Coordinates of C-alpha atoms in Angstrom, one line a residue:
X1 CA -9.7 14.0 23.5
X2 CA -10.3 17.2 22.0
X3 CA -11.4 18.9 25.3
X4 CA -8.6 17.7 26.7
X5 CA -6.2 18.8 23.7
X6 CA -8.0 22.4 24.0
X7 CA -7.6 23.5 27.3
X8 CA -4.9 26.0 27.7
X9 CA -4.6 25.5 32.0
X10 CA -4.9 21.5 32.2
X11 CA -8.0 21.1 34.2
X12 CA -8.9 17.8 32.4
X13 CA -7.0 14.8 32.3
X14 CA -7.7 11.8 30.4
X15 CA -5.7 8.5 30.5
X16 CA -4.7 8.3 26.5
X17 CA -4.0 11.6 26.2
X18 CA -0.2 12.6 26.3
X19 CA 0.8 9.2 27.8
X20 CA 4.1 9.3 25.6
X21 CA 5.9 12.4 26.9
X22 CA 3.5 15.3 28.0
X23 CA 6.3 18.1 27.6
X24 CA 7.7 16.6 24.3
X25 CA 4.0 17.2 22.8
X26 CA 3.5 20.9 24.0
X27 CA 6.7 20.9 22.3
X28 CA 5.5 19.3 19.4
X29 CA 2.2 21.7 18.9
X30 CA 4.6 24.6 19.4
X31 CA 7.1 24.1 17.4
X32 CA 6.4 25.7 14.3
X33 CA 8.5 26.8 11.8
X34 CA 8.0 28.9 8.8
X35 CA 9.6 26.5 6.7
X36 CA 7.1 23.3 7.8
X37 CA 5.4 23.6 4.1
X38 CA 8.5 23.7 2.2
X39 CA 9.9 20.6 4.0
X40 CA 6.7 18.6 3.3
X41 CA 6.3 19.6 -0.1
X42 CA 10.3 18.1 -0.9
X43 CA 9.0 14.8 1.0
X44 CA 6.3 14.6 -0.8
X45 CA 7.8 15.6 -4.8
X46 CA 10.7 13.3 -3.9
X47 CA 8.6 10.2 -3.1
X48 CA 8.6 7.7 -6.2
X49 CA 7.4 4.4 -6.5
X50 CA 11.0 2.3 -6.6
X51 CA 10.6 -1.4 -7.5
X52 CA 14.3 -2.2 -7.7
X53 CA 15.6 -2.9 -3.8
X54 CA 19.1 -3.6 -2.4
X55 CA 19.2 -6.6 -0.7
X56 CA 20.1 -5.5 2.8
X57 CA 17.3 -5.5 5.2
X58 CA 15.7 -2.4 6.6
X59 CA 16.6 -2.5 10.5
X60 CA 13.7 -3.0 12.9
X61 CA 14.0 0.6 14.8
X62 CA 13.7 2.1 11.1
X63 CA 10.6 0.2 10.5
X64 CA 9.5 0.5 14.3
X65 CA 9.4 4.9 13.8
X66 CA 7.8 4.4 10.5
X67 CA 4.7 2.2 12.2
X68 CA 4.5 4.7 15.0
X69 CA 4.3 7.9 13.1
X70 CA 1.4 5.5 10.7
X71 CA -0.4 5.2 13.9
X72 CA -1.4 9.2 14.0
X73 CA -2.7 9.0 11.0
X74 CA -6.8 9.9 11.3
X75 CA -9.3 7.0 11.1
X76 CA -13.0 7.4 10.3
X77 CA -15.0 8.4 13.4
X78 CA -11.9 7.7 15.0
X79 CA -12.4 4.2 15.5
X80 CA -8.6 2.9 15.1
X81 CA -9.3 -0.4 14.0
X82 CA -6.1 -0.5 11.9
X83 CA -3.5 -3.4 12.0
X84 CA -0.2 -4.2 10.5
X85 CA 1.3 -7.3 9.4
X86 CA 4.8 -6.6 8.8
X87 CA 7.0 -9.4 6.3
X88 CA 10.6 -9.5 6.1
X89 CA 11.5 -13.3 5.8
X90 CA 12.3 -13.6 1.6
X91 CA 11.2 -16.9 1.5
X92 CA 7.7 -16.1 2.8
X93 CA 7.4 -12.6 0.8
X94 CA 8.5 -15.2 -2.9
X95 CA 5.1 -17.5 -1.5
X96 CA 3.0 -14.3 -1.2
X97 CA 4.6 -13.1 -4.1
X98 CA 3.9 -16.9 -6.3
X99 CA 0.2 -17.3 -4.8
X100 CA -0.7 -14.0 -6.4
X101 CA 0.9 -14.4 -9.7
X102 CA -1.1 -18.0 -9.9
X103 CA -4.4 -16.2 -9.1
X104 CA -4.0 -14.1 -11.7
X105 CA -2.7 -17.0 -14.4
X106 CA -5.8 -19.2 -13.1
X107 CA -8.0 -16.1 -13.8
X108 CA -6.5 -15.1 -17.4
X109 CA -6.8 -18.7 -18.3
X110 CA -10.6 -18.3 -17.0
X111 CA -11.3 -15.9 -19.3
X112 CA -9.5 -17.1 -22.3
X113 CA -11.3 -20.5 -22.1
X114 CA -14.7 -18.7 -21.9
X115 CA -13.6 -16.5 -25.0
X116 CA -12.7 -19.3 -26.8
X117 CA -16.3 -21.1 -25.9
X118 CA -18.4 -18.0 -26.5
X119 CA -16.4 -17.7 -30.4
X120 CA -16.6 -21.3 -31.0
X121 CA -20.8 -21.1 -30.5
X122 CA -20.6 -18.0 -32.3
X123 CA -22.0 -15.8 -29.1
X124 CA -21.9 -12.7 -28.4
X125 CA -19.2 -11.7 -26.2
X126 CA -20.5 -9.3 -23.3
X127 CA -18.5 -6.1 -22.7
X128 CA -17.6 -7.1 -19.1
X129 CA -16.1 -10.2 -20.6
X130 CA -14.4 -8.4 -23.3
X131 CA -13.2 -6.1 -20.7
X132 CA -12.3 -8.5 -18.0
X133 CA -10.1 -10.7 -21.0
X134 CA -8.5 -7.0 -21.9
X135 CA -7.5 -6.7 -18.3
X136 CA -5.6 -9.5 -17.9
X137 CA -3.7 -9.6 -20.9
X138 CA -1.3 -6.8 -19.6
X139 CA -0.8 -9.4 -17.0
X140 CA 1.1 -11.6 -19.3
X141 CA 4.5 -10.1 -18.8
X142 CA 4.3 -10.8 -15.2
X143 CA 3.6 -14.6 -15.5
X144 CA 6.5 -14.7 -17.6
X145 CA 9.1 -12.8 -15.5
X146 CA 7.7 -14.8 -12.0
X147 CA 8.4 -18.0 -14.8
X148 CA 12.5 -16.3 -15.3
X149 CA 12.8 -16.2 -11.2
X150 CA 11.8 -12.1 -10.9
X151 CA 9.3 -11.4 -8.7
X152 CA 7.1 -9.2 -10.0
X153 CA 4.9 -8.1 -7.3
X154 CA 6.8 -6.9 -4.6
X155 CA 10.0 -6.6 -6.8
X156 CA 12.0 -8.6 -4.0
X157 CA 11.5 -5.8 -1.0
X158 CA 13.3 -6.6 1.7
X159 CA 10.4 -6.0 3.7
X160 CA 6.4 -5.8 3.3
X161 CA 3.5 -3.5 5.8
X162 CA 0.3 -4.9 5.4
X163 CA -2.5 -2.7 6.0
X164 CA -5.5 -4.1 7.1
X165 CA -8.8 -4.1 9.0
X166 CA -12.1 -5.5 9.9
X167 CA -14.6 -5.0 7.0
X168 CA -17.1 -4.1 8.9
X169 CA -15.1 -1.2 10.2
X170 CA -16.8 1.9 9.2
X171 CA -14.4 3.4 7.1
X172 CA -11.7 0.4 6.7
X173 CA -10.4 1.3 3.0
X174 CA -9.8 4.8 3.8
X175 CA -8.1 4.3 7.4
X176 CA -5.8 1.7 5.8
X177 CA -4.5 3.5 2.8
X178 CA -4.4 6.9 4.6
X179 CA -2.3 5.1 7.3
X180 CA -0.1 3.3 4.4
X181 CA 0.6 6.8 3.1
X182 CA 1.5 8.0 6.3
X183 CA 4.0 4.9 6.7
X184 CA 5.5 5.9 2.9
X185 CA 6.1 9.6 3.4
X186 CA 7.7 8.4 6.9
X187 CA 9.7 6.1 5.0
X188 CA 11.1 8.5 2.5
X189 CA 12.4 10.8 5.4
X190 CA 14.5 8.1 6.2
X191 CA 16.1 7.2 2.6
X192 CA 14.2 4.4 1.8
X193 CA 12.0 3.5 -1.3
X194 CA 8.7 2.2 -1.4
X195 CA 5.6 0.6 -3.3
X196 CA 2.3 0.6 -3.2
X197 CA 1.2 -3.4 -4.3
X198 CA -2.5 -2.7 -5.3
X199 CA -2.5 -6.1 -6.9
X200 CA -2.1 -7.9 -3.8
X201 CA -5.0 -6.2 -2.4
X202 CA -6.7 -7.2 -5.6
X203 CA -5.5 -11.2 -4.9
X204 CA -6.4 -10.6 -1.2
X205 CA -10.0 -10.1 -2.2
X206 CA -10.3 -12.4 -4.7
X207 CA -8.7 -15.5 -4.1
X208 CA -8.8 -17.7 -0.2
X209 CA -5.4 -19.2 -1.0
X210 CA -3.6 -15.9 -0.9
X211 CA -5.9 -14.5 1.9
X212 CA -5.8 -17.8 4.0
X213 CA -1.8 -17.4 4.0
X214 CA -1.9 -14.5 5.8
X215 CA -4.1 -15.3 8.6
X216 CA -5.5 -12.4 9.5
X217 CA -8.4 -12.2 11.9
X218 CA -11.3 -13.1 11.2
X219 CA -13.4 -10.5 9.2
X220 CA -10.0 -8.7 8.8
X221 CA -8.9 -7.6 4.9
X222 CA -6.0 -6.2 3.6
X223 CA -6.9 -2.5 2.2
X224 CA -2.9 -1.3 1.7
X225 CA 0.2 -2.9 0.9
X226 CA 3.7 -1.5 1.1
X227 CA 6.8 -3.0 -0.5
X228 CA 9.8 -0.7 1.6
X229 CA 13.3 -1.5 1.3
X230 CA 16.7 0.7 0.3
X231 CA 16.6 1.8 -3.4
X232 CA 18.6 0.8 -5.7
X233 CA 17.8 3.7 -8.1
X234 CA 18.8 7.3 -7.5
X235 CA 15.9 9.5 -9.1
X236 CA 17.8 12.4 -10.2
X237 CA 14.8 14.3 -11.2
X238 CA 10.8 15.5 -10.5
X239 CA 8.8 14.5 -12.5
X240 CA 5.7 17.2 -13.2
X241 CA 2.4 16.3 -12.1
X242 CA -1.1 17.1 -13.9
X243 CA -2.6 19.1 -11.4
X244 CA -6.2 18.4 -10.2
X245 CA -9.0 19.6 -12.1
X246 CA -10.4 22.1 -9.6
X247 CA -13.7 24.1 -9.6
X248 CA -14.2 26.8 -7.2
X249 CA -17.3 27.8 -5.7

């Protein structure tokens, strides 16, 4: 691909290279302007997590242009093993949405019975334990809002992009979040908000009942998911970001 990409008098062809449109991409690659950096750098301060959603549905061509500029995004050793699940039935988003916040209750409930044992025998309680208890205890607000009919995963997105690939992939983390932040910049060009849903992931991994819903290929895992629907909040300012603690060498 990159020999192909490089040649400046087209002497080498390959199949999957410029399949789309060969004159839209020379256009593409020579179409730069001096404002590129400036236009990113708005996309990219303006994107905020939103996890209040209109309840209109995002149209398929929206979500169609978003998956196709994802699919550029780089892969490790270019092995595109990638794929998307895309939700946007409600009902079947509240069951994905009800599965996780059970695995979580079942799991809180794990530990505080194994607290409660450790206490009653007087033992010591180990610092993973400790930590593990700690860790679902912020979770208790969001057994109690799923209880009041909120849904406090994917905040009732209209629609849901499921990253995922093969584990054995060799970089399969990386190509799906990478790709999933491809899909959310894309997304914000186009007025719509988005969420990253880490806690899925987290349920994915963790329990079969939320995994075996899905049914994904086998080997398959979901690395990335992306709640995406219209905002119903107006962010009317940037927030300022700690920049990265950078040594130079």
């Amino acid at each position: 691909g990159h020999c192909v990409s490089l040649c400046p008098s087209d002497a080498l062809i390959h199949s999957e290279i410029f399949t789309e449109n060969e004159n839209e991409a020379k256009n593409i690659l020579s179409d730069v302007k001096t404002d590129s950096f400036k236009l990113f750098s708005q996309v990219v301060k303006k994107r905020r997590s939103h996890r209040h959603f209109e309840s209109r549905e995002v149209p398929d061509a929206i979500l169609e242009k978003i998956i196709d500029i994802a699919s550029y995004a780089p892969t490790g050793v270019n092995a595109r093993t990638v794929s998307l699940k895309v939700l946007r039935t409600p009902k079947r988003i509240r069951e994905l949405s009800g599965a996780t916040v059970r695995h979580f209750a079942e799991q809180f409930s794990k530990f505080q019975a194994e607290e409660a044992f450790l206490k009653e025998h007087q033992f010591v309680i180990s610092e993973e334990s400790a930590y593990q208890l700690k860790r679902y205890e912020r979770y208790k607000n969001m057994f109690k809002s799923y209880e009041k009919g909120f849904d406090p995963v994917f905040h009732k997105a209209p629609a849901l992009l499921l990253f995922h690939a093969p584990v054995n992939a060799p970089t399969p983390k990386d190509d799906c979040v990478i790709a999933a932040h491809t899909a959310v910049l894309a997304a914000e060009t186009m007025d719509l908000g988005t969420c990253f849903v880490g806690l899925f992931c987290r349920a994915c991994s963790e329990s079969e009942e939320v995994s075996d819903m899905l049914s994904l290929p086998h080997g398959n895992m979901v690395y990335s998911a992306v709640a995406v629907g219209y905002p119903f909040l107006t962010f009317l300012k940037i927030p300022k970001r700690k920049r990265f603690n950078t040594v130079w060498e």
